[in-house]
Coordinates of C-alpha atoms in Angstrom, one line a residue:
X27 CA 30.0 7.4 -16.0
X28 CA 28.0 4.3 -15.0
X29 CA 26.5 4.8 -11.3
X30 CA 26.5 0.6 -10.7
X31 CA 29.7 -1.3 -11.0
X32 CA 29.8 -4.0 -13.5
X33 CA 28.0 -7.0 -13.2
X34 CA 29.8 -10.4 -12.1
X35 CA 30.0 -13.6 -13.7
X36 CA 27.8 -14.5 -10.6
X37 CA 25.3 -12.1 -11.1
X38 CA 25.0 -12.6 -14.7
X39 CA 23.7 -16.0 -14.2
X40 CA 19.7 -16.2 -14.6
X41 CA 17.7 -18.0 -12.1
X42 CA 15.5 -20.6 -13.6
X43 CA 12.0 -19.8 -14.5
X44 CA 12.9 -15.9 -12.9
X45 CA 9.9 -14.3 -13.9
X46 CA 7.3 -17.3 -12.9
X47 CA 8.7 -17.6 -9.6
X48 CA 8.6 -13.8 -8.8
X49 CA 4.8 -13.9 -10.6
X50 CA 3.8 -16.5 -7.4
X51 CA 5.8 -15.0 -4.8
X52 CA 3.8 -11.5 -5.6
X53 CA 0.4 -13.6 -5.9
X54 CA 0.6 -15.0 -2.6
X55 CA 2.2 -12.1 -1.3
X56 CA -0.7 -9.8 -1.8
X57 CA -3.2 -12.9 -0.5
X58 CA -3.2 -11.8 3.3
X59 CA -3.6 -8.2 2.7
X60 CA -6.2 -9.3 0.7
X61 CA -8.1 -10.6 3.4
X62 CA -6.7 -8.2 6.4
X63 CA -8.2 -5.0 4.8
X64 CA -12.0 -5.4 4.6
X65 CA -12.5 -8.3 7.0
X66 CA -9.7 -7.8 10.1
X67 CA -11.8 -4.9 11.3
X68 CA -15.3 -7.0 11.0
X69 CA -13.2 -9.6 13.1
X70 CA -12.6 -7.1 15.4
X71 CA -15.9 -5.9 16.1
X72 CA -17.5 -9.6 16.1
X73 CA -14.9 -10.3 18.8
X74 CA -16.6 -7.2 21.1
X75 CA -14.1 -4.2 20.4
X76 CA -16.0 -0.9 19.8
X77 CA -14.8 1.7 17.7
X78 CA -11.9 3.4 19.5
X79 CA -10.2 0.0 20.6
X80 CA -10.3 -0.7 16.9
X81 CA -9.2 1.9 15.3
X82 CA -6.1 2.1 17.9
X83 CA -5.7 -1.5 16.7
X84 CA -5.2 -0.7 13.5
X85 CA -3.5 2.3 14.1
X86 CA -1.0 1.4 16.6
X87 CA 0.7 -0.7 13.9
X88 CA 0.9 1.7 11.4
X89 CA 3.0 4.3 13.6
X90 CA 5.6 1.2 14.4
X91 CA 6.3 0.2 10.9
X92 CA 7.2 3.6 9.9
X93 CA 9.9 2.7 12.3
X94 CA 11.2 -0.6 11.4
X95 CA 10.3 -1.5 8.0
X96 CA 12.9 1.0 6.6
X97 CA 15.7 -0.9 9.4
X98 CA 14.5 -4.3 8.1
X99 CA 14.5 -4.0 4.9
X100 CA 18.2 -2.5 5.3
X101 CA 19.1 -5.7 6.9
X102 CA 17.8 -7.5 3.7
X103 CA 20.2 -5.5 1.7
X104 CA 23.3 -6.3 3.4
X105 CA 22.9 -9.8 4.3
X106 CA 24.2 -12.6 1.7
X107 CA 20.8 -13.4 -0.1
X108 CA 17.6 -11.0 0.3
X109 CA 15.3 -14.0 -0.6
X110 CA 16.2 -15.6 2.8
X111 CA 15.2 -12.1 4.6
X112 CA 11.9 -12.8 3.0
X113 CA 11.7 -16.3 4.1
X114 CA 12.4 -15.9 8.0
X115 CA 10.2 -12.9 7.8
X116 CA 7.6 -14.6 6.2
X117 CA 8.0 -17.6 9.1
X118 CA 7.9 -14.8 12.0
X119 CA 4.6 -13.8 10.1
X120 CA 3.5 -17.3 10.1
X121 CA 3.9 -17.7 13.9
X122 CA 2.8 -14.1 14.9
X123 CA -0.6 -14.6 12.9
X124 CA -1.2 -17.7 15.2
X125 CA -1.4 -15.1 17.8
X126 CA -4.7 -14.5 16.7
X127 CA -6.1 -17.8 17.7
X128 CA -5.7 -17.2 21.5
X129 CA -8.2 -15.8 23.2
X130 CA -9.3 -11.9 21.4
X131 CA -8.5 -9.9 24.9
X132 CA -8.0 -6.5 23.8
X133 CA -4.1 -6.2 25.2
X134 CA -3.6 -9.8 23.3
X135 CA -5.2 -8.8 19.9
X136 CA -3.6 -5.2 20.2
X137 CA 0.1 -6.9 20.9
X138 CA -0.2 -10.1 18.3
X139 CA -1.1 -6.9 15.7
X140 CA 2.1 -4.9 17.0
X141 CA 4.6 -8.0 16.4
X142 CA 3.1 -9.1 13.3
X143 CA 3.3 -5.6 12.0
X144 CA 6.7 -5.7 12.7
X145 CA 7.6 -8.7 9.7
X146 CA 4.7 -8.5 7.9
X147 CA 5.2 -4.9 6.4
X148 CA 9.2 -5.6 4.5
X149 CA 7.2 -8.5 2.5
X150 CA 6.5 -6.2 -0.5
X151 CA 9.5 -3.7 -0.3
X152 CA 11.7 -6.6 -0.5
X153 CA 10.0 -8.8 -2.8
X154 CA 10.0 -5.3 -5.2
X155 CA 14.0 -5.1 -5.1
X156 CA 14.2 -8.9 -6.1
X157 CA 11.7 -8.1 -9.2
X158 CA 13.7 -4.8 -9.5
X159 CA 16.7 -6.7 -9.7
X160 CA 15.6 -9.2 -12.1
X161 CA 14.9 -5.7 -14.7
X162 CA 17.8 -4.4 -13.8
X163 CA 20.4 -7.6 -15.1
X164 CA 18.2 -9.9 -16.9
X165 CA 15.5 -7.4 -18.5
X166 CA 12.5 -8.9 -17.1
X167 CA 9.4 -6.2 -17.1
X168 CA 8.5 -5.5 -13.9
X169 CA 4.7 -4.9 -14.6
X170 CA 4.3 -8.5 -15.8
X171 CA 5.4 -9.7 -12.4
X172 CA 3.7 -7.3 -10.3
X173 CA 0.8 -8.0 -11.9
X174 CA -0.2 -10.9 -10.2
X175 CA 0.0 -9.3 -6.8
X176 CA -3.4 -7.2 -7.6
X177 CA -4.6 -9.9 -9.2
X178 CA -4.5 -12.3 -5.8
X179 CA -5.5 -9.0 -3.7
X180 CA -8.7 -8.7 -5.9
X181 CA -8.9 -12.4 -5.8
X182 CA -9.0 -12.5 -1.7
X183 CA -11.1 -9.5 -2.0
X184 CA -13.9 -11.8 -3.7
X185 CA -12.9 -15.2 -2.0
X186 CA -13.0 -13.8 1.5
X187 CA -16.6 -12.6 0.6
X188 CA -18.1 -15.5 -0.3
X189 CA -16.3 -17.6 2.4
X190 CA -17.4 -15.4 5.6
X191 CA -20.8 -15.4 3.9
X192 CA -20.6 -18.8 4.8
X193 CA -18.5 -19.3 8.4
X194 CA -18.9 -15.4 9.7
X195 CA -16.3 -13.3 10.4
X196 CA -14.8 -15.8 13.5
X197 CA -12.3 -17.5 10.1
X198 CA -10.5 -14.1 9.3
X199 CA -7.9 -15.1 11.6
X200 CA -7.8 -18.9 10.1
X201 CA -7.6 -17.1 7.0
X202 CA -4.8 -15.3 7.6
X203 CA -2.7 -17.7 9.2
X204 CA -3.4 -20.1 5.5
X205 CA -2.4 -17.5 3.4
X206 CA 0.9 -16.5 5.4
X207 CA 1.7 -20.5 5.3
X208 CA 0.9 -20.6 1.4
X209 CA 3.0 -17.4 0.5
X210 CA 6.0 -19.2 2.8
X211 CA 6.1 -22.3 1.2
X212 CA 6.0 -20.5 -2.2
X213 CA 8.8 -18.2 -0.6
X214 CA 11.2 -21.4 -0.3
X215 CA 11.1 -21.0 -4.5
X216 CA 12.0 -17.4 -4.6
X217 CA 15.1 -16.5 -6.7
X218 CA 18.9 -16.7 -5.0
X219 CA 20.6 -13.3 -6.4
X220 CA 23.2 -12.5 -4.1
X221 CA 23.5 -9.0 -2.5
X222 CA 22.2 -6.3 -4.4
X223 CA 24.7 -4.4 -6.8
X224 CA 26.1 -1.0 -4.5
X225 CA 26.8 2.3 -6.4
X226 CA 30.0 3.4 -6.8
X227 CA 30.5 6.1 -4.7
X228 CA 32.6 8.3 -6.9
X229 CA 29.4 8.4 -9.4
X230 CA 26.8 8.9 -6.7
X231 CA 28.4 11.9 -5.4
X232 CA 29.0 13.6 -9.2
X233 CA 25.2 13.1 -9.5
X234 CA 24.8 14.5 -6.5
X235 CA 26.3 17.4 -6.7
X236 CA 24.5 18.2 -10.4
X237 CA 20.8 17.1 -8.9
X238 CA 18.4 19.2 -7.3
X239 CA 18.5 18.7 -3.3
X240 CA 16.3 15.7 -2.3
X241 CA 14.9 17.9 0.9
X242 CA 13.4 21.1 -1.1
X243 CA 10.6 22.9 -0.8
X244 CA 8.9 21.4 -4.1
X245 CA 9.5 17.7 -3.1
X246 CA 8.5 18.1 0.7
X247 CA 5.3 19.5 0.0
X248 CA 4.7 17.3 -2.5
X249 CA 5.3 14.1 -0.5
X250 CA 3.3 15.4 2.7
X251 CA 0.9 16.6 0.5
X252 CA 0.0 13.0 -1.2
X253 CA 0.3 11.7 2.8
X254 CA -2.5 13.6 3.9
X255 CA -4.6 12.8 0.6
X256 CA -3.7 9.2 1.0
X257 CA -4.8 9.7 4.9
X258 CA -8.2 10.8 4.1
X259 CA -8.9 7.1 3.0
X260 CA -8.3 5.9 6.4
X261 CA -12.2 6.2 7.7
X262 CA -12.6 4.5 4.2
X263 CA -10.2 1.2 5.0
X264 CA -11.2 0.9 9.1
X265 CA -14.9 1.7 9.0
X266 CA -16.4 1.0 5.6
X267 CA -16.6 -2.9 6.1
X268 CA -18.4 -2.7 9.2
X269 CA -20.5 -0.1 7.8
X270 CA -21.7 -2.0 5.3
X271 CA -22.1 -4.9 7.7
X272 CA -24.7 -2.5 9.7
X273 CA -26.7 -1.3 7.0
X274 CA -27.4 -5.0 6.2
X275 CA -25.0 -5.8 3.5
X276 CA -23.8 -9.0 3.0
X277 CA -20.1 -10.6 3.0
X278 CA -20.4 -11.3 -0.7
X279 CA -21.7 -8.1 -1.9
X280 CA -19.2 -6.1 1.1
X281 CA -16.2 -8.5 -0.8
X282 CA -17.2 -7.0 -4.2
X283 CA -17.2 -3.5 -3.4
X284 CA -14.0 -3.8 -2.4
X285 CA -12.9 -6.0 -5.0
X286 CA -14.8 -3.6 -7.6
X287 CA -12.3 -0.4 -6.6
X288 CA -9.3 -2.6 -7.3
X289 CA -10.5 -3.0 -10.6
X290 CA -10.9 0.7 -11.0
X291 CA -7.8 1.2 -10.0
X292 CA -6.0 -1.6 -12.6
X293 CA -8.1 0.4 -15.2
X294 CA -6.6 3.6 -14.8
X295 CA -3.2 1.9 -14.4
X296 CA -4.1 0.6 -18.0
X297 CA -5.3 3.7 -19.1
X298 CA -2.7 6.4 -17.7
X299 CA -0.3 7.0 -20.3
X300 CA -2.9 7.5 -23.4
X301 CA -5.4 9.8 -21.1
X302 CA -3.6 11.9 -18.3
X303 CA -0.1 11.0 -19.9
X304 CA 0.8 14.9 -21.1
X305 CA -0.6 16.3 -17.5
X306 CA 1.5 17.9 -15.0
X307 CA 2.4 15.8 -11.7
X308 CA 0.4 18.7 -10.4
X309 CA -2.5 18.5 -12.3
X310 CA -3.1 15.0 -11.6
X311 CA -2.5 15.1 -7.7
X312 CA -5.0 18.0 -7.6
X313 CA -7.6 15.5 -9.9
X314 CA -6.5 13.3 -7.0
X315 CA -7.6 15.1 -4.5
X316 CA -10.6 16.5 -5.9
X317 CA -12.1 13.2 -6.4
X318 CA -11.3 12.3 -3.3
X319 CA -13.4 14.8 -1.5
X320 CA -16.3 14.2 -4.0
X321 CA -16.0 10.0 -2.7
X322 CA -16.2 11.4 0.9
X323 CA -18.8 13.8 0.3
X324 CA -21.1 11.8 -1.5
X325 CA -20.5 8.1 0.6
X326 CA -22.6 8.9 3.3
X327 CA -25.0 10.4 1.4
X328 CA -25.4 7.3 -0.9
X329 CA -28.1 5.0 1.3
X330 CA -30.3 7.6 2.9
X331 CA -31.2 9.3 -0.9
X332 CA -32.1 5.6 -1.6
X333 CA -29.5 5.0 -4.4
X334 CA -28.8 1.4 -2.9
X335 CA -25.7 -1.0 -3.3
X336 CA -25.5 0.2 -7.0
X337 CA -24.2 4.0 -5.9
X338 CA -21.5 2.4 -3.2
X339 CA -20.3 0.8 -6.9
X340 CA -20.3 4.0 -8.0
X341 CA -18.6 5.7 -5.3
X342 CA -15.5 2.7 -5.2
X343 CA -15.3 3.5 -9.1
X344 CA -13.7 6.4 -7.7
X345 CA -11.1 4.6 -6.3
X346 CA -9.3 4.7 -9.1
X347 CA -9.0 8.6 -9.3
X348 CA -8.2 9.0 -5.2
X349 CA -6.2 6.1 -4.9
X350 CA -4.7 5.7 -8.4
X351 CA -3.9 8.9 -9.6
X352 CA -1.8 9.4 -6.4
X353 CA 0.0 6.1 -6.7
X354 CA 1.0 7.1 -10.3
X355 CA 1.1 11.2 -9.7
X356 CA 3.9 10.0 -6.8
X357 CA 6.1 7.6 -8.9
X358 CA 5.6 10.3 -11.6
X359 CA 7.3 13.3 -9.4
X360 CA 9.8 11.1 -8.3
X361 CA 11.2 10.1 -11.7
X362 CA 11.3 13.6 -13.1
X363 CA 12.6 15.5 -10.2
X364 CA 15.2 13.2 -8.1
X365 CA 18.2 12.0 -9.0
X366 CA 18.3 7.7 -9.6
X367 CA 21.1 7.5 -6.9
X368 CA 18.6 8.9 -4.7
X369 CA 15.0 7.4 -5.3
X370 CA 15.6 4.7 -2.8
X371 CA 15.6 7.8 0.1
X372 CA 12.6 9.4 -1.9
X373 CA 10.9 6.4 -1.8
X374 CA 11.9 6.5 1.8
X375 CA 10.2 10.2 2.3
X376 CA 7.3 9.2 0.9
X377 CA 6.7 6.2 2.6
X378 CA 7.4 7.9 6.2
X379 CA 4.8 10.5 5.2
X380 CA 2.2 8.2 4.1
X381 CA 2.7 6.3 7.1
X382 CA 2.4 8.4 9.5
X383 CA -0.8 10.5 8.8
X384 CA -2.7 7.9 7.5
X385 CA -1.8 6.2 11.5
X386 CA -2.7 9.4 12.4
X387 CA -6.3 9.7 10.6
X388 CA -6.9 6.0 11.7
X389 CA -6.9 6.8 15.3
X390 CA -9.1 10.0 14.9
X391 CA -11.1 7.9 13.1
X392 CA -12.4 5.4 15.5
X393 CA -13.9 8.2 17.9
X394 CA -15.4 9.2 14.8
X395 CA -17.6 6.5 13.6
X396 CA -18.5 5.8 17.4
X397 CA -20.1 9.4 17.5
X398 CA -21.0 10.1 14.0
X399 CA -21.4 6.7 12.2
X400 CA -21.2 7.0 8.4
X401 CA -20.8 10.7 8.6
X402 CA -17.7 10.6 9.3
X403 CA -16.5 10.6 6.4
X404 CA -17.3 14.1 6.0
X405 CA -14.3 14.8 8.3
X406 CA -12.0 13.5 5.5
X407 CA -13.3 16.1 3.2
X408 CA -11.0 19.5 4.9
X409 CA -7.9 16.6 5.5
X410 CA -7.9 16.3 1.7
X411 CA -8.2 20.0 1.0
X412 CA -5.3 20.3 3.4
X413 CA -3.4 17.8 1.0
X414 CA -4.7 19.7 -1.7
X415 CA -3.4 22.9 -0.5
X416 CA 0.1 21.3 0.1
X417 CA -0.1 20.4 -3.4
X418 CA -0.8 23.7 -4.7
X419 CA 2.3 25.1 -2.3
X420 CA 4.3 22.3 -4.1
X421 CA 3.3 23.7 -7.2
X422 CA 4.4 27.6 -6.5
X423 CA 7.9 26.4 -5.2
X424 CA 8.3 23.7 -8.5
X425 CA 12.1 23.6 -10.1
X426 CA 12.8 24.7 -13.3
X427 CA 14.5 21.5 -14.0
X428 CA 13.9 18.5 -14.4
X429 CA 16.1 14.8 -14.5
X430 CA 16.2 13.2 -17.3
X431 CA 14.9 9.6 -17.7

């Protein structure tokens, strides 16, 4: 028995150019984040925060859209169109970015990061079930689509580089606000579909009923498991910029670092299936996490043994084992163990988990880089041997069965 009822005349019906206008709405989409990740906190410091007032700006955000990206992104699913979700979101983002632009008091830049939070975050979850839907009537492949959002992330990555090279780190928030107003205009183009396709209920409840329980021992562990892996990066994303920056680094160079671990990390998505294709979700969370306490044991370690700019390259090469792997490892787990009718609360699990500690890991980490400075991130080494031990209880408690693609 089918678990979606049949399509509509409506719904049959293509959208011009589908795939090209979903390609630019993920470009621009990823453009701001692009830009936010390595420079925000740079902006941050040039504007006189110190560490802790930082990292609870960046921090404070995270615990809120835990809360209300899963409620908006609901909304976008049961209003007549999802694309025009997007576009007022993308407009709120627009004019909460602006916020920036008034003068950086810390209650100002702290409450401007709060709202923008707030509409910024359902951007990609949304624009996902648009592509998603596109697969799912028309056939159009996903990964062609979603291509071109790393491809603009590693793009600002570079781009941001050489521009604050140039005008410092006072145009992050000019920055910002141009990308948001590019990816709205491009939004105006994204594809009408209607509201997404419900499941029939009868269907949903016979797969139910033969699944394993979303909320057992094996996938719980799992998911908080790859949480507090993914949280160890957190010193990584608030602090490494500014690090950098201290050590006498230059915006260029600092941009291509960061851009260099995306493209470790679009390697291993293009190598995964012929390499680490036979191994156990398991086996590669626990690679995961093992090369993600050899990146935080060995970063701080990489400028006093004289090993220069060329061994940071080395280090973000790793990127694509700490960061990768779990981004794969997760979407691996998901598809073998939990029913289809339920990977959108799965999804939901995982998201909450990741969320949350990594909030939690950025506000530890602030106090952290005041007192210890680059050493810090030797405090992320026992919070991914925690996620590694959560793995290995995942593993002792794994079904016996599995769902079938």
């Amino acid at each position: 028995m089918s678990s979606l009822p049949p399509l509509s005349p409506e719904q049959l019906v293509k959208p011009r150019h589908f795939e090209l206008r979903m390609g630019l709405i993920f470009f621009t989409l990823f453009v701001p984040l692009g830009i936010h990740l390595p420079y925000f906190p740079l902006w941050l410091q040039a504007a006189g925060f110190d560490a802790e007032q930082i990292a609870v700006i960046l921090a404070a955000p995270m615990f809120l859209r835990v809360v209300t990206t899963p409620l908006l992104t609901a909304l976008a699913d049961r209003a007549s169109d999802r694309a025009h979700v997007y576009v007022a979101l993308m407009a709120a983002s627009v004019a909460a970015s602006a916020g920036y632009f008034l003068t950086p008091t810390y209650a100002i830049v702290l409450a401007v990061s709060l709202a923008l939070t707030v509409v910024w975050t359902p951007h990609s979850p949304i624009a996902d079930s648009l592509a998603l839907s596109g697969v799912r009537r028309f056939g159009s492949n996903y990964a062609s689509m979603r291509k071109w959002g790393s491809i603009s992330y590693l793009c600002a990555n570079l781009a941001g580089g050489f521009i604050l090279s140039a005008t410092g780190a006072q145009a992050v928030p000019m920055i910002i606000f141009v990308a948001f107003g590019a990816a709205l205009a491009v939004g105006l183009i994204a594809p009408r579909l209607g509201r997404p396709r419900r499941a029939s209920p009868l269907s949903a409840a016979d797969i139910q009923q033969s699944a394993p329980k979303l909320l057992n021992a094996y996938f719980l562990y799992f998911s908080i498991g790859v949480g507090v892996i993914t949280a160890s990066h957190a010193f990584l994303y608030g602090f490494v910029s500014i690090y950098w920056k201290s050590i006498g680094i230059g915006d260029q160079v600092v941009g291509l670092l960061w851009g260099w671990g995306v493209v470790a990390e679009i390697g291993m998505f293009m190598v995964f299936t012929r390499v680490f294709g036979s191994f156990s979700v398991v086996s590669i969370m626990v690679m995961a996490g093992i090369g993600a306490i050899v990146r935080w044991i060995a970063f701080p370690m990489i400028w006093p043994l004289g090993l220069g700019i060329a061994g940071f390259f080395a280090v973000q090469t790793l990127h694509a084992v700490s960061v990768a792997l779990v981004l794969i490892g997760l979407q691996k787990m998901i598809g073998e163990t939990v029913a289809e009718e339920r990977t959108g609360a799965a999804q939901g699990i995982a998201y909450f988990s990741n969320g949350f500690f990594t909030a939690v890991v950025t506000l530890m980490s602030g106090p952290l880089y005041d007192r210890f400075g680059v050493d810090g991130f030797f405090a992320m080494v026992p919070i991914a041997l925690v996620g590694l031990v959560l793995i290995g209880l995942a593993a002792r408690s794994a079904p016996q069965r599995r769902i079938g693609r």
